[in-house]
Amino acid sequence: MRLDGSLCDAVLRVDEVDFKVRLALVTQEYFLENIKKNPVVSSVCECQPIIANAMKAMYVSNTRHSHLFTRPRLPYSILFAIGFSEESSKNIVETYDSRLDSWMCISSREEQVRIYHGTVYFDGLVYVIGGSDLVEYFNTMCTFDPLDGTWNEAAPMHSRRGHVSVTVLDGFIYAMGGFDGTVSLNTAERYQPSTNQWSLIPSMHEQRSDASAATLNGKIYICGGFSENKHHFTAECFDPYSNQWTLIEPMHMPRSGLGVIALNNQLFAIGGFGGFSRMQSIEAFNPRTNSWRFLSPMLNPRSNFGIEVMDGHLYVIGGCNNKGTTSRCEYYDVYKDEWFHVQNLNISRSAVSCCVVSGLPNVTDYTTERDGLL
């Protein structure tokens, strides 16, 4: 941003400045040295209220949320957290707006309790897959349309899968492992939304219930999990072109109820339960070197939490700590290798799953309104 002749002309058109020049989005140093002191700006009295409002935004709000005092560029990304709440005995959907650092309850499905399910967003719909009501294990799948707020049933899977691992790759939704009520599964299948059909793919090397999966560089990676009283160190990847699973270097620690996510060409395995307590530790896998390394641990130990990447940050949501369910949330800055608190969920929940929805024209339906800020 430069205050050259063309921008000076824009500044003089004060009626447009408030909409086109988001002063509170520039750094404080640049604003003070190059905008506030600019002779053209300082000589136009109509500009002074705009400068004053920008200064108020920069000094009143904290560094991470200084943009709250400017008009957001709509639409933007919203994080959906879906799961059962013991407090309300309902399935609750909460949405998180990182620009306001706030959660809002937007929907519930009272007809069927569903926990230990998987959630993905694909082609305009949120898919909620498998799960359990702690008595029965489901092969069912339902969809949520964020444009009109409606829920619908989709084709069921071939197997019942609670504690299922899910991800999206090349237009397919994959569901892997899980627990069918009797045994932990090594089977896997994928769903094609255009035909509303599931088809089986080759089975994994390990039976994996309560594992976690993510897509990285055209392959699916699944890590950890539980079977036959054993918490797994192991991890494997599926190549859809060769249609084969391959074991990769095992993690340093056994983890079930962990979160797995891809970011910056790395695979992150986070938290989980190793047999004695919930963990804070994190490992990152480099597929080029087939090796894992430890990173800065989370602020809170947790298992069975929601995990997603939004706006370049890695978020972990709720879950179970060593005392019970938690509402605590935090995000990881991959460049700083550091964790930061964010606003807690409205409701403590374990076995929650997440997805990120971007570009909604009705994004304001899923974010709290704060008078005077937007």
mmCIF file of C-alpha atoms in Angstrom:
data_model
loop_
_atom_site.group_PDB
_atom_site.id
_atom_site.type_symbol
_atom_site.label_atom_id
_atom_site.label_comp_id
_atom_site.label_asym_id
_atom_site.label_seq_id
_atom_site.Cartn_x
_atom_site.Cartn_y
_atom_site.Cartn_z
ATOM 1 C CA MET A 1 0.000 0.000 0.000
ATOM 2 C CA ARG A 2 1.415 3.418 -1.046
ATOM 3 C CA LEU A 3 -0.015 6.882 -0.752
ATOM 4 C CA ASP A 4 0.819 7.879 -4.299
ATOM 5 C CA GLY A 5 -1.258 10.244 -6.426
ATOM 6 C CA SER A 6 -3.972 7.730 -7.227
ATOM 7 C CA LEU A 7 -4.468 6.806 -3.571
ATOM 8 C CA CYS A 8 -4.462 10.485 -2.582
ATOM 9 C CA ASP A 9 -7.341 10.973 -4.997
ATOM 10 C CA ALA A 10 -9.120 8.070 -3.330
ATOM 11 C CA VAL A 11 -8.504 9.549 0.118
ATOM 12 C CA LEU A 12 -9.997 12.846 -1.004
ATOM 13 C CA ARG A 13 -13.133 10.964 -2.013
ATOM 14 C CA VAL A 14 -13.951 10.470 1.650
ATOM 15 C CA ASP A 15 -17.279 8.803 0.996
ATOM 16 C CA GLU A 16 -15.404 5.819 -0.534
ATOM 17 C CA VAL A 17 -12.448 5.615 1.832
ATOM 18 C CA ASP A 18 -14.353 3.892 4.616
ATOM 19 C CA PHE A 19 -15.233 1.069 2.218
ATOM 20 C CA LYS A 20 -12.129 0.700 0.063
ATOM 21 C CA VAL A 21 -9.205 1.485 2.354
ATOM 22 C CA ARG A 22 -9.125 -0.875 5.353
ATOM 23 C CA LEU A 23 -6.684 1.103 7.446
ATOM 24 C CA ALA A 24 -6.894 -1.140 10.481
ATOM 25 C CA LEU A 25 -5.648 -4.075 8.423
ATOM 26 C CA VAL A 26 -2.219 -2.497 7.848
ATOM 27 C CA THR A 27 0.501 -2.706 10.485
ATOM 28 C CA GLN A 28 0.513 -0.083 13.197
ATOM 29 C CA GLU A 29 4.029 0.990 12.287
ATOM 30 C CA TYR A 30 3.163 1.549 8.612
ATOM 31 C CA PHE A 31 -0.069 3.331 9.520
ATOM 32 C CA LEU A 32 1.648 5.780 11.897
ATOM 33 C CA GLU A 33 4.676 6.511 9.713
ATOM 34 C CA ASN A 34 3.197 6.513 6.207
ATOM 35 C CA ILE A 35 -0.528 7.248 6.446
ATOM 36 C CA LYS A 36 -1.253 9.328 9.538
ATOM 37 C CA LYS A 37 1.713 11.656 8.831
ATOM 38 C CA ASN A 38 1.060 11.947 5.115
ATOM 39 C CA PRO A 39 0.634 15.652 4.277
ATOM 40 C CA VAL A 40 -2.349 15.071 1.991
ATOM 41 C CA VAL A 41 -4.197 13.048 4.612
ATOM 42 C CA SER A 42 -3.398 15.431 7.443
ATOM 43 C CA SER A 43 -4.513 18.451 5.396
ATOM 44 C CA VAL A 44 -8.020 17.129 4.691
ATOM 45 C CA CYS A 45 -10.275 17.612 7.701
ATOM 46 C CA GLU A 46 -12.783 15.011 6.470
ATOM 47 C CA CYS A 47 -10.051 12.362 6.786
ATOM 48 C CA GLN A 48 -9.457 12.964 10.464
ATOM 49 C CA PRO A 49 -12.436 10.905 11.786
ATOM 50 C CA ILE A 50 -11.322 8.000 9.600
ATOM 51 C CA ILE A 51 -7.783 8.207 10.955
ATOM 52 C CA ALA A 52 -9.110 8.448 14.516
ATOM 53 C CA ASN A 53 -11.319 5.365 14.068
ATOM 54 C CA ALA A 54 -8.416 3.366 12.649
ATOM 55 C CA MET A 55 -6.212 4.370 15.595
ATOM 56 C CA LYS A 56 -8.948 3.323 18.006
ATOM 57 C CA ALA A 57 -9.182 -0.070 16.301
ATOM 58 C CA MET A 58 -5.434 -0.614 16.532
ATOM 59 C CA TYR A 59 -5.049 0.392 20.155
ATOM 60 C CA VAL A 60 -8.267 -1.006 21.649
ATOM 61 C CA SER A 61 -8.193 -4.445 20.045
ATOM 62 C CA ASN A 62 -5.449 -6.981 20.500
ATOM 63 C CA THR A 63 -2.973 -7.759 17.759
ATOM 64 C CA ARG A 64 -4.604 -10.933 16.506
ATOM 65 C CA HIS A 65 -8.112 -9.461 16.311
ATOM 66 C CA SER A 66 -7.423 -5.879 15.241
ATOM 67 C CA HIS A 67 -9.391 -6.547 12.081
ATOM 68 C CA LEU A 68 -12.625 -6.863 14.088
ATOM 69 C CA PHE A 69 -13.071 -3.108 13.836
ATOM 70 C CA THR A 70 -13.073 -3.114 10.038
ATOM 71 C CA ARG A 71 -15.642 -4.410 7.612
ATOM 72 C CA PRO A 72 -14.790 -8.086 6.946
ATOM 73 C CA ARG A 73 -14.328 -9.254 3.385
ATOM 74 C CA LEU A 74 -17.355 -11.497 2.963
ATOM 75 C CA PRO A 75 -17.737 -14.355 2.437
ATOM 76 C CA TYR A 76 -15.029 -16.078 4.464
ATOM 77 C CA SER A 77 -14.374 -19.372 6.245
ATOM 78 C CA ILE A 78 -16.382 -20.735 9.163
ATOM 79 C CA LEU A 79 -15.454 -23.767 11.258
ATOM 80 C CA PHE A 80 -18.286 -26.211 12.019
ATOM 81 C CA ALA A 81 -18.035 -28.438 15.126
ATOM 82 C CA ILE A 82 -20.585 -31.253 15.245
ATOM 83 C CA GLY A 83 -21.235 -33.648 18.085
ATOM 84 C CA PHE A 84 -23.323 -34.753 21.017
ATOM 85 C CA SER A 85 -23.592 -32.767 24.228
ATOM 86 C CA GLU A 86 -24.202 -34.577 27.504
ATOM 87 C CA GLU A 87 -25.290 -31.257 29.017
ATOM 88 C CA SER A 88 -28.211 -30.867 26.623
ATOM 89 C CA SER A 89 -28.649 -34.506 25.504
ATOM 90 C CA LYS A 90 -28.734 -33.276 21.907
ATOM 91 C CA ASN A 91 -26.601 -33.240 18.822
ATOM 92 C CA ILE A 92 -25.338 -29.689 18.659
ATOM 93 C CA VAL A 93 -23.682 -27.844 15.790
ATOM 94 C CA GLU A 94 -21.514 -24.897 16.770
ATOM 95 C CA THR A 95 -19.815 -22.565 14.331
ATOM 96 C CA TYR A 96 -16.630 -20.604 14.981
ATOM 97 C CA ASP A 97 -15.767 -17.258 13.439
ATOM 98 C CA SER A 98 -12.043 -16.592 13.855
ATOM 99 C CA ARG A 99 -12.515 -12.906 13.076
ATOM 100 C CA LEU A 100 -14.772 -12.475 16.081
ATOM 101 C CA ASP A 101 -13.214 -15.313 18.107
ATOM 102 C CA SER A 102 -16.718 -16.496 18.926
ATOM 103 C CA TRP A 103 -18.846 -19.639 18.805
ATOM 104 C CA MET A 104 -22.539 -19.843 17.986
ATOM 105 C CA CYS A 105 -24.975 -22.776 18.303
ATOM 106 C CA ILE A 106 -26.851 -23.023 15.018
ATOM 107 C CA SER A 107 -28.587 -26.392 14.793
ATOM 108 C CA SER A 108 -29.463 -29.611 16.549
ATOM 109 C CA ARG A 109 -30.682 -33.028 15.473
ATOM 110 C CA GLU A 110 -32.742 -34.426 18.305
ATOM 111 C CA GLU A 111 -33.973 -37.591 16.618
ATOM 112 C CA GLN A 112 -30.713 -39.549 16.849
ATOM 113 C CA VAL A 113 -27.753 -39.261 19.181
ATOM 114 C CA ARG A 114 -24.541 -39.518 17.163
ATOM 115 C CA ILE A 115 -21.011 -39.534 18.592
ATOM 116 C CA TYR A 116 -17.663 -40.892 17.419
ATOM 117 C CA HIS A 117 -18.652 -40.010 13.863
ATOM 118 C CA GLY A 118 -16.673 -38.405 11.052
ATOM 119 C CA THR A 119 -17.387 -35.090 9.367
ATOM 120 C CA VAL A 120 -16.226 -33.673 6.032
ATOM 121 C CA TYR A 121 -17.273 -30.810 3.781
ATOM 122 C CA PHE A 122 -17.525 -31.476 0.063
ATOM 123 C CA ASP A 123 -19.172 -29.680 -2.848
ATOM 124 C CA GLY A 124 -21.528 -27.560 -0.782
ATOM 125 C CA LEU A 125 -22.611 -30.122 1.794
ATOM 126 C CA VAL A 126 -21.446 -31.160 5.256
ATOM 127 C CA TYR A 127 -21.366 -34.969 5.536
ATOM 128 C CA VAL A 128 -21.739 -36.642 8.951
ATOM 129 C CA ILE A 129 -20.642 -40.261 8.697
ATOM 130 C CA GLY A 130 -21.086 -43.308 10.910
ATOM 131 C CA GLY A 131 -20.801 -43.005 14.665
ATOM 132 C CA SER A 132 -22.652 -44.485 17.601
ATOM 133 C CA ASP A 133 -25.261 -43.719 20.235
ATOM 134 C CA LEU A 134 -23.199 -45.808 22.711
ATOM 135 C CA VAL A 135 -25.565 -48.747 22.190
ATOM 136 C CA GLU A 136 -25.762 -49.172 18.426
ATOM 137 C CA TYR A 137 -23.084 -48.474 15.817
ATOM 138 C CA PHE A 138 -24.194 -46.809 12.598
ATOM 139 C CA ASN A 139 -23.535 -47.300 8.922
ATOM 140 C CA THR A 140 -25.717 -44.281 8.162
ATOM 141 C CA MET A 141 -24.687 -40.933 6.721
ATOM 142 C CA CYS A 142 -26.535 -37.630 6.708
ATOM 143 C CA THR A 143 -25.861 -34.301 5.036
ATOM 144 C CA PHE A 144 -26.311 -30.710 6.128
ATOM 145 C CA ASP A 145 -26.823 -27.951 3.583
ATOM 146 C CA PRO A 146 -25.458 -24.697 5.044
ATOM 147 C CA LEU A 147 -27.311 -22.634 2.442
ATOM 148 C CA ASP A 148 -30.785 -23.572 3.676
ATOM 149 C CA GLY A 149 -30.058 -25.323 7.000
ATOM 150 C CA THR A 150 -31.653 -28.641 6.006
ATOM 151 C CA TRP A 151 -30.578 -32.179 6.947
ATOM 152 C CA ASN A 152 -31.025 -35.179 4.655
ATOM 153 C CA GLU A 153 -30.102 -38.858 4.642
ATOM 154 C CA ALA A 154 -27.630 -40.215 2.107
ATOM 155 C CA ALA A 155 -26.665 -43.766 1.143
ATOM 156 C CA PRO A 156 -25.446 -45.936 4.052
ATOM 157 C CA MET A 157 -21.989 -47.492 4.174
ATOM 158 C CA HIS A 158 -21.379 -51.209 3.733
ATOM 159 C CA SER A 159 -20.212 -51.527 7.374
ATOM 160 C CA ARG A 160 -21.206 -50.043 10.686
ATOM 161 C CA ARG A 161 -18.426 -47.687 11.742
ATOM 162 C CA GLY A 162 -18.190 -45.899 15.046
ATOM 163 C CA HIS A 163 -14.834 -44.253 15.865
ATOM 164 C CA VAL A 164 -14.436 -43.954 12.088
ATOM 165 C CA SER A 165 -11.693 -42.069 10.216
ATOM 166 C CA VAL A 166 -12.789 -39.956 7.231
ATOM 167 C CA THR A 167 -11.253 -37.716 4.601
ATOM 168 C CA VAL A 168 -11.827 -36.427 1.055
ATOM 169 C CA LEU A 169 -9.653 -37.099 -1.990
ATOM 170 C CA ASP A 170 -10.253 -36.539 -5.712
ATOM 171 C CA GLY A 171 -14.017 -36.219 -5.454
ATOM 172 C CA PHE A 172 -14.519 -39.210 -3.153
ATOM 173 C CA ILE A 173 -15.294 -39.360 0.570
ATOM 174 C CA TYR A 174 -13.337 -42.111 2.313
ATOM 175 C CA ALA A 175 -14.386 -43.939 5.495
ATOM 176 C CA MET A 176 -11.782 -46.210 7.077
ATOM 177 C CA GLY A 177 -11.656 -48.560 10.017
ATOM 178 C CA GLY A 178 -13.811 -47.952 13.049
ATOM 179 C CA PHE A 179 -15.676 -50.266 15.385
ATOM 180 C CA ASP A 180 -18.803 -52.138 14.282
ATOM 181 C CA GLY A 181 -19.997 -53.094 17.753
ATOM 182 C CA THR A 182 -18.016 -56.320 17.836
ATOM 183 C CA VAL A 183 -14.521 -55.791 16.408
ATOM 184 C CA SER A 184 -12.209 -53.059 15.232
ATOM 185 C CA LEU A 185 -12.136 -52.919 11.444
ATOM 186 C CA ASN A 186 -9.391 -52.832 8.857
ATOM 187 C CA THR A 187 -11.856 -52.439 5.992
ATOM 188 C CA ALA A 188 -12.305 -49.193 4.076
ATOM 189 C CA GLU A 189 -14.747 -47.792 1.548
ATOM 190 C CA ARG A 190 -15.360 -44.649 -0.433
ATOM 191 C CA TYR A 191 -18.431 -42.674 -1.435
ATOM 192 C CA GLN A 192 -19.091 -40.989 -4.753
ATOM 193 C CA PRO A 193 -21.536 -38.104 -4.192
ATOM 194 C CA SER A 194 -22.568 -37.917 -7.860
ATOM 195 C CA THR A 195 -23.960 -41.463 -7.752
ATOM 196 C CA ASN A 196 -24.793 -41.614 -4.025
ATOM 197 C CA GLN A 197 -22.982 -44.957 -3.778
ATOM 198 C CA TRP A 198 -20.313 -46.516 -1.563
ATOM 199 C CA SER A 199 -17.739 -48.971 -2.893
ATOM 200 C CA LEU A 200 -15.164 -51.049 -1.044
ATOM 201 C CA ILE A 201 -11.446 -50.403 -1.430
ATOM 202 C CA PRO A 202 -8.572 -52.657 -0.267
ATOM 203 C CA SER A 203 -8.344 -53.255 3.467
ATOM 204 C CA MET A 204 -5.674 -51.636 5.618
ATOM 205 C CA HIS A 205 -2.762 -53.521 7.157
ATOM 206 C CA GLU A 206 -4.053 -52.852 10.707
ATOM 207 C CA GLN A 207 -7.434 -52.938 12.391
ATOM 208 C CA ARG A 208 -7.973 -49.320 13.435
ATOM 209 C CA SER A 209 -10.727 -47.982 15.640
ATOM 210 C CA ASP A 210 -10.397 -44.415 16.958
ATOM 211 C CA ALA A 211 -7.635 -43.571 14.467
ATOM 212 C CA SER A 212 -7.501 -40.389 12.379
ATOM 213 C CA ALA A 213 -6.834 -39.676 8.711
ATOM 214 C CA ALA A 214 -5.945 -36.846 6.351
ATOM 215 C CA THR A 215 -5.083 -36.273 2.706
ATOM 216 C CA LEU A 216 -1.609 -35.100 1.681
ATOM 217 C CA ASN A 217 -0.097 -34.852 -1.811
ATOM 218 C CA GLY A 218 -2.665 -37.085 -3.459
ATOM 219 C CA LYS A 219 -2.531 -39.854 -0.841
ATOM 220 C CA ILE A 220 -4.520 -40.745 2.269
ATOM 221 C CA TYR A 221 -2.659 -41.172 5.541
ATOM 222 C CA ILE A 222 -4.172 -42.866 8.584
ATOM 223 C CA CYS A 223 -2.393 -42.998 11.923
ATOM 224 C CA GLY A 224 -2.752 -44.685 15.281
ATOM 225 C CA GLY A 225 -5.983 -46.135 16.554
ATOM 226 C CA PHE A 226 -6.937 -49.031 18.763
ATOM 227 C CA SER A 227 -7.590 -52.760 18.379
ATOM 228 C CA GLU A 228 -7.594 -55.741 20.736
ATOM 229 C CA ASN A 229 -6.461 -53.727 23.786
ATOM 230 C CA LYS A 230 -3.587 -52.220 21.803
ATOM 231 C CA HIS A 231 -2.949 -48.552 21.031
ATOM 232 C CA HIS A 232 -1.117 -48.285 17.729
ATOM 233 C CA PHE A 233 2.164 -46.571 16.890
ATOM 234 C CA THR A 234 1.707 -47.539 13.265
ATOM 235 C CA ALA A 235 0.605 -45.462 10.293
ATOM 236 C CA GLU A 236 -0.069 -46.226 6.648
ATOM 237 C CA CYS A 237 -1.000 -44.494 3.420
ATOM 238 C CA PHE A 238 -3.331 -45.309 0.541
ATOM 239 C CA ASP A 239 -2.418 -44.463 -3.042
ATOM 240 C CA PRO A 240 -5.615 -44.373 -5.137
ATOM 241 C CA TYR A 241 -3.633 -44.848 -8.362
ATOM 242 C CA SER A 242 -1.976 -48.083 -7.289
ATOM 243 C CA ASN A 243 -5.006 -48.963 -5.125
ATOM 244 C CA GLN A 244 -2.688 -50.124 -2.338
ATOM 245 C CA TRP A 245 -1.975 -49.427 1.319
ATOM 246 C CA THR A 246 1.646 -49.018 2.399
ATOM 247 C CA LEU A 247 2.947 -48.912 5.960
ATOM 248 C CA ILE A 248 5.036 -45.826 6.695
ATOM 249 C CA GLU A 249 7.460 -45.078 9.525
ATOM 250 C CA PRO A 250 5.585 -45.541 12.834
ATOM 251 C CA MET A 251 5.007 -42.649 15.196
ATOM 252 C CA HIS A 252 7.163 -42.228 18.282
ATOM 253 C CA MET A 253 4.186 -42.746 20.606
ATOM 254 C CA PRO A 254 1.061 -44.927 20.488
ATOM 255 C CA ARG A 255 -2.077 -42.826 19.982
ATOM 256 C CA SER A 256 -5.784 -43.538 19.797
ATOM 257 C CA GLY A 257 -8.351 -40.765 19.776
ATOM 258 C CA LEU A 258 -5.723 -38.561 18.151
ATOM 259 C CA GLY A 259 -6.147 -35.865 15.535
ATOM 260 C CA VAL A 260 -4.405 -36.089 12.153
ATOM 261 C CA ILE A 261 -4.265 -33.154 9.748
ATOM 262 C CA ALA A 262 -2.141 -32.023 6.781
ATOM 263 C CA LEU A 263 -0.600 -28.558 6.645
ATOM 264 C CA ASN A 264 2.385 -27.123 4.754
ATOM 265 C CA ASN A 265 3.303 -30.479 3.173
ATOM 266 C CA GLN A 266 3.510 -32.147 6.571
ATOM 267 C CA LEU A 267 1.242 -34.549 8.394
ATOM 268 C CA PHE A 268 0.519 -33.725 12.035
ATOM 269 C CA ALA A 269 -0.438 -36.380 14.615
ATOM 270 C CA ILE A 270 -1.711 -34.619 17.715
ATOM 271 C CA GLY A 271 -2.700 -35.639 21.225
ATOM 272 C CA GLY A 272 -4.711 -38.785 21.843
ATOM 273 C CA PHE A 273 -4.652 -41.502 24.475
ATOM 274 C CA GLY A 274 -1.700 -43.832 24.863
ATOM 275 C CA GLY A 275 -3.088 -46.174 27.509
ATOM 276 C CA PHE A 276 -2.376 -44.148 30.648
ATOM 277 C CA SER A 277 -3.414 -40.530 30.102
ATOM 278 C CA ARG A 278 -4.428 -37.987 27.457
ATOM 279 C CA MET A 279 -1.473 -36.442 25.694
ATOM 280 C CA GLN A 280 -0.358 -32.944 24.704
ATOM 281 C CA SER A 281 2.450 -34.053 22.418
ATOM 282 C CA ILE A 282 2.590 -33.557 18.651
ATOM 283 C CA GLU A 283 4.516 -35.316 15.935
ATOM 284 C CA ALA A 284 4.980 -34.130 12.343
ATOM 285 C CA PHE A 285 5.606 -36.532 9.472
ATOM 286 C CA ASN A 286 7.693 -35.545 6.462
ATOM 287 C CA PRO A 287 6.724 -37.804 3.531
ATOM 288 C CA ARG A 288 9.925 -36.981 1.665
ATOM 289 C CA THR A 289 12.120 -38.365 4.454
ATOM 290 C CA ASN A 290 9.581 -40.852 5.868
ATOM 291 C CA SER A 291 10.344 -39.545 9.353
ATOM 292 C CA TRP A 292 8.567 -38.063 12.369
ATOM 293 C CA ARG A 293 9.714 -35.222 14.641
ATOM 294 C CA PHE A 294 8.239 -33.709 17.790
ATOM 295 C CA LEU A 295 6.883 -30.153 17.858
ATOM 296 C CA SER A 296 5.715 -27.850 20.652
ATOM 297 C CA PRO A 297 2.979 -29.586 22.651
ATOM 298 C CA MET A 298 -0.588 -28.341 22.956
ATOM 299 C CA LEU A 299 -1.561 -26.153 25.881
ATOM 300 C CA ASN A 300 -4.045 -28.820 27.028
ATOM 301 C CA PRO A 301 -3.942 -32.630 26.875
ATOM 302 C CA ARG A 302 -6.876 -34.086 24.947
ATOM 303 C CA SER A 303 -8.242 -36.998 22.969
ATOM 304 C CA ASN A 304 -11.285 -37.420 20.715
ATOM 305 C CA PHE A 305 -11.308 -33.761 19.740
ATOM 306 C CA GLY A 306 -12.157 -31.903 16.564
ATOM 307 C CA ILE A 307 -9.302 -30.829 14.314
ATOM 308 C CA GLU A 308 -9.182 -28.586 11.241
ATOM 309 C CA VAL A 309 -7.049 -26.074 9.354
ATOM 310 C CA MET A 310 -8.514 -22.623 8.808
ATOM 311 C CA ASP A 311 -6.789 -19.441 7.645
ATOM 312 C CA GLY A 312 -3.429 -21.213 7.770
ATOM 313 C CA HIS A 313 -3.777 -22.170 11.430
ATOM 314 C CA LEU A 314 -4.362 -25.617 12.925
ATOM 315 C CA TYR A 315 -7.310 -25.669 15.335
ATOM 316 C CA VAL A 316 -8.125 -28.303 17.976
ATOM 317 C CA ILE A 317 -11.624 -28.239 19.428
ATOM 318 C CA GLY A 318 -12.995 -29.700 22.661
ATOM 319 C CA GLY A 319 -12.455 -33.379 23.364
ATOM 320 C CA CYS A 320 -11.657 -35.249 26.544
ATOM 321 C CA ASN A 321 -8.859 -34.321 28.947
ATOM 322 C CA ASN A 322 -7.684 -36.223 32.021
ATOM 323 C CA LYS A 323 -10.610 -34.867 34.064
ATOM 324 C CA GLY A 324 -13.476 -35.311 31.595
ATOM 325 C CA THR A 325 -14.931 -33.520 28.590
ATOM 326 C CA THR A 326 -13.633 -30.050 27.830
ATOM 327 C CA SER A 327 -14.790 -26.946 26.002
ATOM 328 C CA ARG A 328 -11.259 -25.616 25.558
ATOM 329 C CA CYS A 329 -9.981 -24.750 22.097
ATOM 330 C CA GLU A 330 -6.622 -23.612 20.774
ATOM 331 C CA TYR A 331 -4.768 -23.059 17.543
ATOM 332 C CA TYR A 332 -1.244 -23.786 16.344
ATOM 333 C CA ASP A 333 0.910 -21.374 14.378
ATOM 334 C CA VAL A 334 3.099 -23.616 12.234
ATOM 335 C CA TYR A 335 5.625 -20.855 11.539
ATOM 336 C CA LYS A 336 6.109 -19.946 15.196
ATOM 337 C CA ASP A 337 5.741 -23.531 16.467
ATOM 338 C CA GLU A 338 3.491 -22.112 19.163
ATOM 339 C CA TRP A 339 -0.028 -22.680 20.503
ATOM 340 C CA PHE A 340 -2.565 -19.998 21.412
ATOM 341 C CA HIS A 341 -5.885 -20.093 23.265
ATOM 342 C CA VAL A 342 -9.081 -19.250 21.423
ATOM 343 C CA GLN A 343 -12.615 -18.864 22.719
ATOM 344 C CA ASN A 344 -14.056 -21.970 24.389
ATOM 345 C CA LEU A 345 -16.979 -23.887 22.947
ATOM 346 C CA ASN A 346 -20.328 -22.946 24.430
ATOM 347 C CA ILE A 347 -20.748 -26.582 25.490
ATOM 348 C CA SER A 348 -18.116 -29.087 26.687
ATOM 349 C CA ARG A 349 -17.967 -31.988 24.254
ATOM 350 C CA SER A 350 -15.883 -35.042 23.531
ATOM 351 C CA ALA A 351 -16.092 -37.078 20.315
ATOM 352 C CA VAL A 352 -16.640 -33.884 18.341
ATOM 353 C CA SER A 353 -15.703 -33.652 14.665
ATOM 354 C CA CYS A 354 -15.073 -30.592 12.519
ATOM 355 C CA CYS A 355 -14.999 -29.226 9.000
ATOM 356 C CA VAL A 356 -14.370 -25.808 7.459
ATOM 357 C CA VAL A 357 -16.886 -24.209 5.108
ATOM 358 C CA SER A 358 -15.699 -21.350 2.902
ATOM 359 C CA GLY A 359 -17.392 -18.889 0.591
ATOM 360 C CA LEU A 360 -20.930 -19.008 1.978
ATOM 361 C CA PRO A 361 -23.088 -16.170 0.647
ATOM 362 C CA ASN A 362 -25.123 -16.437 3.873
ATOM 363 C CA VAL A 363 -22.078 -16.513 6.156
ATOM 364 C CA THR A 364 -23.776 -14.155 8.622
ATOM 365 C CA ASP A 365 -26.193 -16.989 9.468
ATOM 366 C CA TYR A 366 -23.255 -18.754 11.136
ATOM 367 C CA THR A 367 -21.535 -15.961 13.034
ATOM 368 C CA THR A 368 -22.492 -13.869 16.008
ATOM 369 C CA GLU A 369 -23.265 -10.214 15.409
ATOM 370 C CA ARG A 370 -21.471 -7.636 17.491
ATOM 371 C CA ASP A 371 -22.996 -4.170 17.365
ATOM 372 C CA GLY A 372 -20.619 -1.483 16.264
ATOM 373 C CA LEU A 373 -17.943 -3.874 15.002
ATOM 374 C CA LEU A 374 -19.292 -4.955 11.632
#
